[in-house]
XYZ file of C-alpha atoms in Angstrom:
645
model
C 123.096 52.794 146.727
C 121.405 50.405 144.310
C 122.380 46.735 144.421
C 122.815 45.056 141.013
C 120.896 41.972 142.161
C 117.947 43.845 143.697
C 115.412 44.568 140.914
C 113.257 46.536 143.387
C 115.923 49.249 143.573
C 115.633 49.982 139.843
C 111.978 49.120 139.248
C 109.954 52.194 138.231
C 106.489 52.438 136.702
C 106.287 56.194 136.074
C 104.492 59.169 137.595
C 100.858 59.597 138.572
C 100.027 62.517 136.283
C 100.660 62.698 132.544
C 102.473 66.038 132.606
C 105.113 64.876 135.111
C 105.288 61.401 133.597
C 105.984 62.981 130.225
C 108.784 65.235 131.487
C 110.453 63.003 134.068
C 108.772 59.613 133.846
C 108.019 56.887 131.340
C 105.154 58.294 129.307
C 107.179 59.031 126.208
C 109.136 55.740 125.943
C 106.387 53.599 127.472
C 103.290 55.046 125.810
C 100.607 52.562 124.729
C 99.139 53.482 121.343
C 95.459 52.970 122.135
C 92.458 53.164 119.832
C 91.571 56.572 121.295
C 95.077 57.881 120.569
C 94.997 56.676 116.970
C 91.526 58.145 116.430
C 92.631 61.566 117.726
C 95.911 61.472 115.811
C 94.321 60.664 112.451
C 91.384 63.032 112.859
C 88.690 60.374 112.926
C 87.568 61.626 116.346
C 87.689 65.064 117.935
C 86.194 64.433 121.367
C 88.211 62.179 123.693
C 86.194 61.181 126.772
C 87.494 59.263 129.741
C 87.452 58.965 133.483
C 90.030 60.638 135.668
C 93.331 58.802 135.263
C 92.302 57.004 132.078
C 94.996 58.624 129.923
C 93.333 61.663 128.307
C 96.163 64.017 129.200
C 98.730 61.410 128.151
C 97.253 61.385 124.638
C 97.157 65.179 124.637
C 100.792 65.423 125.758
C 101.979 63.091 122.993
C 100.007 64.928 120.308
C 101.277 68.299 121.514
C 104.910 67.253 121.611
C 105.760 65.743 118.297
C 103.690 62.683 117.490
C 101.404 64.797 115.284
C 102.989 65.639 111.927
C 101.573 69.168 111.767
C 101.591 72.192 114.068
C 99.710 72.107 117.372
C 98.369 74.688 119.820
C 97.621 73.574 123.383
C 95.001 75.376 125.483
C 94.679 74.417 129.177
C 92.471 76.938 130.984
C 93.155 77.528 134.677
C 90.849 78.900 137.371
C 91.369 82.503 136.325
C 90.666 81.763 132.657
C 87.615 79.732 133.636
C 86.274 82.646 135.658
C 86.632 84.951 132.654
C 84.641 82.573 130.447
C 81.984 81.940 133.089
C 81.483 85.694 133.475
C 81.209 86.281 129.735
C 77.622 87.191 128.805
C 75.990 88.740 125.759
C 72.506 90.172 125.898
C 70.293 88.531 123.318
C 72.115 85.184 123.332
C 71.767 82.083 125.473
C 74.673 81.326 127.786
C 75.787 78.405 125.589
C 75.889 80.534 122.459
C 77.586 83.485 124.161
C 80.355 81.289 125.535
C 80.794 79.603 122.163
C 81.604 83.056 120.754
C 84.398 83.724 123.250
C 85.851 80.286 122.501
C 85.635 80.988 118.761
C 87.467 84.253 119.360
C 90.287 82.455 121.188
C 90.543 79.900 118.386
C 90.546 82.611 115.707
C 93.300 84.573 117.455
C 95.292 81.360 117.916
C 94.958 80.611 114.203
C 95.896 84.192 113.259
C 99.034 84.078 115.401
C 99.966 80.750 113.849
C 99.421 82.013 110.302
C 101.591 85.105 110.641
C 104.569 82.920 111.553
C 103.652 79.936 109.410
C 103.373 81.970 106.204
C 106.958 83.147 106.577
C 108.596 79.917 107.764
C 106.711 77.224 105.860
C 105.318 78.825 102.724
C 108.480 80.541 101.512
C 108.926 84.088 100.365
C 109.620 87.194 102.377
C 106.489 89.027 101.266
C 103.364 88.031 103.154
C 100.154 87.725 101.119
C 97.654 90.497 101.773
C 95.253 88.355 103.906
C 98.138 87.346 106.182
C 99.274 90.968 106.505
C 95.728 91.851 107.486
C 95.874 89.291 110.302
C 99.210 90.681 111.453
C 97.737 94.188 111.527
C 94.639 92.963 113.378
C 96.760 91.309 116.070
C 98.835 94.462 116.526
C 95.796 96.770 116.653
C 94.092 94.618 119.289
C 97.169 93.922 121.449
C 97.121 90.225 120.541
C 100.701 89.948 119.288
C 102.359 89.331 122.655
C 102.779 86.218 124.756
C 100.337 87.028 127.540
C 98.624 84.268 129.462
C 95.295 82.934 128.263
C 93.514 84.786 131.072
C 94.697 88.194 129.844
C 93.741 87.422 126.266
C 90.310 86.240 127.393
C 89.752 89.338 129.505
C 90.732 91.644 126.660
C 88.756 89.764 124.010
C 85.650 89.508 126.180
C 85.658 93.226 126.890
C 85.987 94.096 123.213
C 83.333 91.674 122.039
C 80.881 92.949 124.654
C 81.516 96.593 123.774
C 81.758 96.038 120.003
C 85.195 97.655 120.080
C 87.377 95.177 118.205
C 89.560 97.027 115.720
C 88.685 95.494 112.351
C 90.206 98.146 110.068
C 92.697 95.562 108.823
C 89.744 93.799 107.172
C 88.141 96.999 105.869
C 85.495 97.126 108.608
C 84.887 100.135 110.833
C 84.080 99.470 114.498
C 80.817 100.610 116.113
C 82.561 101.691 119.254
C 80.375 103.001 122.036
C 77.505 101.429 123.919
C 75.258 104.365 122.999
C 76.014 103.959 119.314
C 75.499 100.212 119.549
C 72.057 100.634 121.082
C 71.189 103.200 118.456
C 71.864 100.773 115.606
C 69.092 98.511 116.972
C 71.207 95.362 117.213
C 71.518 93.368 120.398
C 74.834 93.006 122.171
C 75.072 89.409 120.981
C 74.337 90.304 117.365
C 77.034 92.978 117.353
C 79.607 90.618 118.842
C 78.723 87.933 116.306
C 79.167 90.395 113.423
C 82.614 91.385 114.655
C 83.648 87.781 115.131
C 82.406 86.891 111.646
C 84.700 89.561 110.176
C 87.720 88.205 112.072
C 86.981 84.604 111.105
C 86.509 85.588 107.473
C 89.974 87.137 107.575
C 91.486 83.961 109.044
C 89.720 81.815 106.475
C 90.958 84.002 103.624
C 94.552 83.647 104.826
C 94.285 79.857 105.018
C 92.777 79.775 101.510
C 95.452 82.054 100.040
C 98.228 79.860 101.445
C 96.325 76.694 100.445
C 97.065 75.218 103.873
C 94.360 72.565 103.616
C 95.831 71.258 100.384
C 99.536 71.441 101.239
C 99.999 70.114 104.770
C 98.355 68.802 107.915
C 95.841 71.150 109.568
C 96.652 73.212 112.608
C 95.629 71.017 115.550
C 94.134 72.877 118.534
C 94.121 70.767 121.710
C 92.014 71.695 124.754
C 92.679 69.804 127.979
C 92.264 70.114 131.765
C 88.651 71.317 131.657
C 88.110 69.749 135.084
C 90.204 72.633 136.449
C 87.437 75.092 135.524
C 84.383 72.909 136.153
C 81.966 73.920 138.883
C 78.474 72.781 139.718
C 76.750 75.790 138.194
C 74.989 76.810 135.036
C 77.899 78.962 133.844
C 80.288 75.983 133.907
C 77.761 73.924 131.983
C 77.596 76.677 129.380
C 81.403 76.995 129.353
C 81.857 73.365 128.255
C 78.836 73.320 125.969
C 80.039 76.506 124.291
C 83.453 74.919 123.777
C 81.893 71.911 122.035
C 79.870 74.181 119.758
C 82.890 76.354 118.965
C 85.177 73.398 118.190
C 82.668 71.887 115.772
C 82.124 75.268 114.111
C 85.844 75.945 113.688
C 86.569 72.557 112.140
C 83.951 73.172 109.452
C 84.441 76.897 108.937
C 88.157 76.798 108.124
C 87.707 74.060 105.523
C 90.036 71.403 106.951
C 92.856 73.879 107.654
C 92.141 73.686 111.412
C 90.796 70.927 113.581
C 90.225 70.663 117.319
C 90.560 67.765 119.733
C 88.923 68.200 123.131
C 89.754 66.053 126.155
C 86.784 65.901 128.531
C 86.317 63.937 131.730
C 83.464 61.467 131.406
C 81.447 62.697 134.391
C 81.531 66.258 133.021
C 80.539 65.252 129.502
C 77.773 62.940 130.694
C 76.265 65.721 132.823
C 75.793 68.031 129.836
C 72.254 68.574 128.632
C 71.859 70.700 125.508
C 69.809 70.600 122.353
C 72.638 69.797 119.929
C 74.147 67.016 122.004
C 73.190 64.350 119.473
C 75.335 66.057 116.816
C 78.543 65.032 118.613
C 78.018 61.266 118.707
C 80.209 60.553 115.691
C 82.963 62.781 117.140
C 83.196 60.859 120.428
C 85.754 58.241 121.389
C 85.703 56.834 124.902
C 88.901 55.572 126.469
C 88.629 51.974 127.624
C 91.327 49.709 129.034
C 91.294 45.924 129.145
C 93.183 43.899 131.777
C 95.467 42.643 128.998
C 96.339 46.196 127.927
C 97.155 47.188 131.506
C 99.347 44.103 131.908
C 101.219 45.156 128.780
C 101.628 48.650 130.203
C 103.151 47.229 133.385
C 105.522 44.983 131.446
C 106.622 47.763 129.081
C 107.484 50.096 131.945
C 109.267 47.358 133.864
C 111.374 46.557 130.790
C 112.394 50.189 130.423
C 113.282 50.753 134.084
C 115.115 47.424 134.511
C 116.651 47.592 131.033
C 115.911 43.903 130.523
C 114.051 42.050 127.723
C 111.367 40.733 130.078
C 108.365 38.676 129.023
C 105.212 38.270 131.077
C 106.330 34.855 132.368
C 109.578 36.391 133.640
C 108.082 39.499 135.185
C 105.199 37.768 136.990
C 107.386 35.269 138.765
C 110.826 36.801 139.131
C 110.099 40.469 139.876
C 106.526 40.202 141.152
C 105.107 36.977 142.621
C 103.442 34.630 140.146
C 100.315 34.350 142.307
C 98.669 36.090 145.262
C 96.391 33.910 147.379
C 96.311 31.367 144.587
C 95.243 33.921 141.940
C 97.592 34.981 139.106
C 99.100 38.271 140.265
C 98.054 40.373 137.230
C 94.473 39.127 137.698
C 94.637 39.880 141.433
C 95.831 43.448 140.804
C 93.354 43.998 137.973
C 90.338 42.860 140.015
C 91.266 45.168 142.886
C 91.664 48.361 140.874
C 89.656 50.287 138.321
C 90.629 49.740 134.702
C 92.758 52.799 134.027
C 96.501 53.470 133.774
C 96.775 55.740 136.818
C 95.368 53.047 139.097
C 97.692 50.427 137.605
C 100.759 52.657 138.008
C 99.843 53.586 141.590
C 99.120 49.997 142.654
C 102.310 48.624 141.083
C 104.391 51.430 142.565
C 102.894 50.896 146.014
C 103.771 47.189 145.831
C 107.315 48.088 144.822
C 107.658 50.700 147.602
C 106.371 48.251 150.207
C 108.961 45.683 149.126
C 111.754 48.259 149.304
C 110.713 49.401 152.777
C 110.849 45.786 153.941
C 114.291 45.274 152.452
C 113.143 42.781 149.833
C 115.024 42.280 146.558
C 111.795 41.546 144.677
C 108.101 42.056 145.399
C 106.670 39.258 147.515
C 103.118 38.066 148.003
C 103.047 39.664 151.463
C 104.185 42.965 149.940
C 101.252 42.892 147.532
C 98.798 42.077 150.325
C 100.128 44.930 152.442
C 99.926 47.351 149.522
C 96.346 46.264 148.837
C 95.216 47.771 152.147
C 96.732 51.198 151.524
C 95.683 51.251 147.884
C 92.060 50.558 148.816
C 92.009 53.527 151.205
C 93.514 55.743 148.531
C 90.970 54.736 145.917
C 87.923 55.140 148.141
C 89.016 58.688 148.969
C 89.856 59.382 145.324
C 86.441 58.150 144.145
C 84.627 60.609 146.409
C 86.844 63.453 145.182
C 86.456 62.481 141.529
C 82.662 62.654 141.680
C 82.295 65.359 144.311
C 80.797 67.816 141.832
C 78.031 65.520 140.632
C 77.518 63.514 143.836
C 78.720 65.476 146.894
C 76.940 63.053 149.235
C 79.115 60.002 148.498
C 81.079 59.842 151.755
C 78.100 59.153 154.047
C 76.680 56.751 151.446
C 79.954 54.794 151.324
C 79.793 54.525 155.109
C 76.609 52.450 154.765
C 78.774 49.540 153.590
C 81.343 49.692 156.380
C 81.848 46.495 158.432
C 79.214 44.600 156.465
C 79.237 41.997 153.717
C 80.308 43.110 150.276
C 77.078 41.657 148.859
C 73.961 43.727 149.515
C 70.408 42.983 148.480
C 68.303 45.896 147.350
C 65.977 45.846 150.340
C 68.959 45.798 152.705
C 70.575 48.788 151.041
C 67.240 50.619 150.985
C 66.843 50.095 154.743
C 70.338 51.451 155.404
C 69.839 54.399 153.070
C 66.547 55.429 154.658
C 68.399 56.059 157.930
C 70.373 58.924 156.400
C 68.106 60.029 153.552
C 66.349 62.825 155.453
C 69.661 64.343 156.572
C 71.052 64.103 153.030
C 67.978 65.818 151.594
C 68.279 68.595 154.158
C 71.919 69.162 153.248
C 71.547 68.668 149.485
C 67.942 69.532 148.512
C 69.018 70.411 144.982
C 69.993 66.741 144.567
C 66.603 65.385 145.574
C 66.267 63.480 142.295
C 69.551 61.678 143.099
C 68.621 60.890 146.701
C 66.225 58.028 146.176
C 67.157 54.409 146.705
C 67.073 53.581 142.990
C 68.989 56.708 141.981
C 71.725 56.018 144.543
C 72.117 52.444 143.278
C 72.359 53.746 139.714
C 74.946 56.336 140.756
C 77.072 53.840 142.691
C 76.979 51.469 139.732
C 77.799 54.259 137.282
C 80.902 55.402 139.165
C 82.189 51.838 139.567
C 81.605 51.405 143.310
C 78.946 48.706 142.917
C 78.657 45.796 140.526
C 75.561 43.746 139.786
C 75.048 40.011 139.368
C 74.148 39.098 135.788
C 74.070 35.457 134.853
C 77.135 33.689 136.182
C 79.219 36.815 136.837
C 79.295 40.242 138.434
C 79.222 43.117 135.953
C 80.610 46.619 136.596
C 79.923 49.841 134.704
C 82.993 49.490 132.492
C 81.968 45.982 131.441
C 78.568 46.861 129.992
C 76.773 49.821 128.456
C 73.543 48.694 130.156
C 72.896 50.515 133.443
C 71.776 48.641 136.518
C 68.145 47.580 136.173
C 65.439 47.951 138.862
C 64.862 44.186 138.952
C 68.548 43.355 139.529
C 68.780 42.530 143.210
C 72.306 41.289 143.963
C 74.727 44.208 144.376
C 78.464 43.787 145.042
C 80.965 46.344 146.365
C 83.893 46.475 143.936
C 86.883 44.494 145.310
C 88.996 47.658 145.092
C 87.058 49.283 147.946
C 86.379 46.321 150.233
C 89.512 46.542 152.429
C 88.965 50.262 153.100
C 85.406 49.556 154.273
C 86.233 46.232 155.938
C 83.518 44.471 153.955
C 85.611 41.533 152.785
C 83.203 38.642 153.444
C 80.242 37.933 151.237
C 77.471 38.327 153.768
C 78.849 39.031 157.258
C 81.364 40.719 159.490
C 84.964 40.032 158.582
C 86.885 37.449 160.576
C 90.392 38.010 161.979
C 93.274 37.107 159.713
C 95.907 38.466 157.321
C 95.175 41.038 154.702
C 93.060 38.857 152.466
C 89.307 38.679 151.936
C 88.776 37.482 155.471
C 91.007 40.009 157.202
C 90.083 42.057 160.210
C 90.110 45.820 159.938
C 93.237 47.697 160.859
C 92.685 50.519 163.342
C 93.108 53.059 160.530
C 91.165 51.251 157.830
C 88.444 53.911 157.838
C 90.674 56.987 157.597
C 88.559 58.070 154.643
C 85.353 57.888 156.681
C 86.552 59.703 159.792
C 84.381 62.701 160.773
C 81.643 61.664 158.339
C 78.284 62.546 159.840
C 74.924 63.453 158.430
C 73.677 65.435 161.388
C 76.315 67.960 162.466
C 75.701 71.698 162.002
C 78.100 72.216 159.109
C 76.355 69.480 157.133
C 72.948 71.027 157.790
C 73.856 74.575 156.755
C 75.500 73.543 153.489
C 72.278 74.224 151.585
C 71.993 77.731 153.012
C 75.578 78.612 152.092
C 74.901 77.496 148.527
C 71.743 79.609 148.401
C 73.783 82.636 149.448
C 76.359 81.765 146.776
C 73.575 81.880 144.202
C 72.361 85.276 145.446
C 75.918 86.654 145.386
C 76.431 85.328 141.854
C 73.187 86.876 140.606
C 74.040 90.268 142.104
C 77.544 90.165 140.600
C 76.155 89.383 137.149
C 73.724 92.295 137.374
C 76.477 94.672 138.539
C 78.643 93.689 135.571
C 75.737 94.407 133.247
C 75.486 98.025 134.474
C 78.845 98.761 132.820
C 77.306 97.905 129.431
C 74.004 99.668 129.995
C 72.601 102.752 128.275
C 70.447 103.741 131.266
C 70.450 107.377 132.428
C 73.203 107.978 134.961
C 70.866 108.804 137.855
C 68.733 105.691 137.249
C 71.800 103.495 136.984
C 73.278 104.960 140.166
C 70.102 104.388 142.160
C 69.568 100.818 140.958
C 73.200 99.772 141.241
C 73.162 101.106 144.804
C 70.257 98.817 145.727
C 71.816 95.783 144.061
C 75.190 96.587 145.617
C 73.652 96.715 149.092
C 71.971 93.345 148.523
C 75.285 91.918 147.322
C 77.206 93.201 150.335
C 74.631 91.840 152.786
C 74.691 88.425 151.112
C 78.495 88.298 151.160
C 78.685 89.237 154.824
C 76.143 86.628 155.814
C 77.713 83.917 153.645
C 81.211 84.547 154.988
C 80.242 84.881 158.668
C 81.413 81.952 160.826
C 78.795 79.293 161.515
C 75.282 80.640 160.890
C 72.924 79.594 163.659
C 69.363 78.229 163.435
C 67.812 81.697 163.273
C 70.130 82.663 160.412
C 69.271 79.485 158.537
C 65.553 80.234 158.733
C 66.086 83.756 157.395
C 68.344 82.951 154.447
C 65.618 81.623 152.183
C 63.660 84.813 152.885
C 66.731 86.873 151.998
C 67.201 85.084 148.671
C 63.506 85.442 147.894
C 63.783 89.183 148.608
C 66.648 89.371 146.123
C 64.469 87.786 143.426
C 61.640 90.209 144.219
C 64.038 93.170 144.004
C 65.196 92.091 140.547
C 61.605 91.720 139.319
C 60.693 95.182 140.640
C 63.752 96.876 139.112
C 63.148 95.110 135.815
C 59.605 96.491 135.665
C 60.840 99.993 136.470
C 63.470 99.921 133.716
C 60.896 98.692 131.192
C 58.394 101.377 132.208
C 61.035 104.047 131.571
C 61.395 102.888 127.970
C 64.460 100.630 128.307
C 62.834 97.219 127.968
C 65.594 96.052 125.574
C 68.472 97.304 127.681
C 70.880 94.540 128.842
C 70.229 95.413 132.491
C 66.470 94.976 132.121
C 66.912 91.570 130.507
C 69.440 90.553 133.173
C 67.037 91.521 135.985
C 64.417 89.167 134.539
C 66.927 86.345 134.027
C 68.355 86.527 137.533
C 64.913 86.682 139.160
C 64.085 83.408 137.386
C 67.401 81.872 138.468
C 66.804 82.678 142.144
C 63.206 81.469 142.070
C 64.400 78.222 140.531
C 67.116 77.612 143.149
C 64.645 78.292 145.925
C 62.605 75.482 144.391
C 65.575 73.124 144.585
C 67.059 73.215 141.086
C 70.556 74.388 141.987
C 73.353 72.933 139.907
C 71.354 70.440 137.896
C 73.548 70.879 134.863
C 70.943 72.517 132.653
C 72.450 75.952 132.648
C 72.140 76.810 129.005
C 68.651 78.157 129.490
C 69.297 80.129 132.641
C 70.806 83.211 131.096
C 69.777 85.474 128.323
């Protein structure tokens, strides 16, 4: 039972994730209208970039649920949908371009579905114009009229684009159905798919023009969020996101202001992309940034709502929370010990409130905040490793280098510590060799916010400056957020006993995050070999899928698919067997090399039989190059657009 004089009982700062906070939290009444939100709402920007927890999904949720004056369509691909896009390939096109076509197809179908309803409800009249009727007929002929999940629509659309079997009769175009007929017309698989998509998009554009949508109302707003759910460290994921960027830009221009897209992309994913047209998106970007003042306002707004009181900052930081913690104004204390993003602020404030409630306090005390600081630090250190696990899977053992030491480290000191584990890290993550140098590790730790650097009279973190850490900058500081978890609270030495302040001793569980971290155990050493087998399995699977779209003679196809299938089965069995031993580890590189040699041999045989342009022949060559490259240590470098044909 809540007590009327105990603010802690009613104090609530919202939920951790935007979706739950929107439905059962404080996102809707307590939303902060940031620059990024306004830019997305008005159409000035179409690419919202931010770190995990920075508020991307909050902006998306508000736009999708009524703050935008026009109609919206929300696309949030899950694992299954991501797999469909990653597997989508078109002979004759790069991976980026092929995946942009499947995204364009999804956008075109979304627009067509919108138009068939919109024409009737918002443009008056019972008789649909001919271009809209054509879209309705197209949707019916291609089974796109129902409410299936995105995965089913992707699977169906991908199959029809690859086989040139979209029904386009509604637009006066006859399909070129079979694979044999498609090969006979001399066009590549990619060219045929592009022609079919052009016909569909022309039909959508004609319907928008006939209804004069661009001139009469706000454009249809397509929102794409949660891309981190489908992101993997592989070339296909790189192409998936790059293709989405290309498709969104194309759609916005092609439909003449009747449609626009806003994409919400996590910063580490976007910054890892490397493609030729990347410079064309600069004017579309808006990066989410939060100042300490904005986060203080967020805390006050949510406290006002939950307590139903007209609080001001002076009231809140003094009557509900303590005015100071260890002599520092409480909002400054909390801000310095968290990363500048709403999720961190909400979690830290909530943890302080929960600690006070557990102790039976009516308001949050200074001791409650100090106690919460310990737990929050452990949370955030673990969360940081998870957030950047795709780009930097070696963070846990690197974080351990700072445990029980001073929070200030000179470059030579950090280099000495790093050299002790560098060989083991290289053995486990050889594809990250460019990241596993002393300078690269410092740059990475600065970039993710773990380390700050002394500049002038202050310590600068990544969010404070666009300038990366420089080789001549020598004084490195662990961010205050992570110091309690690592017990590196003093400037230069081992922490002294005391309460939970900067001089506190470690609790017995202060290194929960670091437990079981080792750079020498067997599982760490075989990680590279498992990833090599994953690459071989992926290459074999891509080749096997290509056989279904091949025009090879049946006996040739049967013989070659049998050899590839046997290689695939052997690789799967070895990858999935428990704990490969030293002998297995030595043989795996040979096995992957044999797979590359098999693909080269089969590719030559197909070409010699007069099928040099067949999709299978081209795929053999592509996958042989992929495997040779990963054997050389280039796995997962985020340059996947040139790894598939």
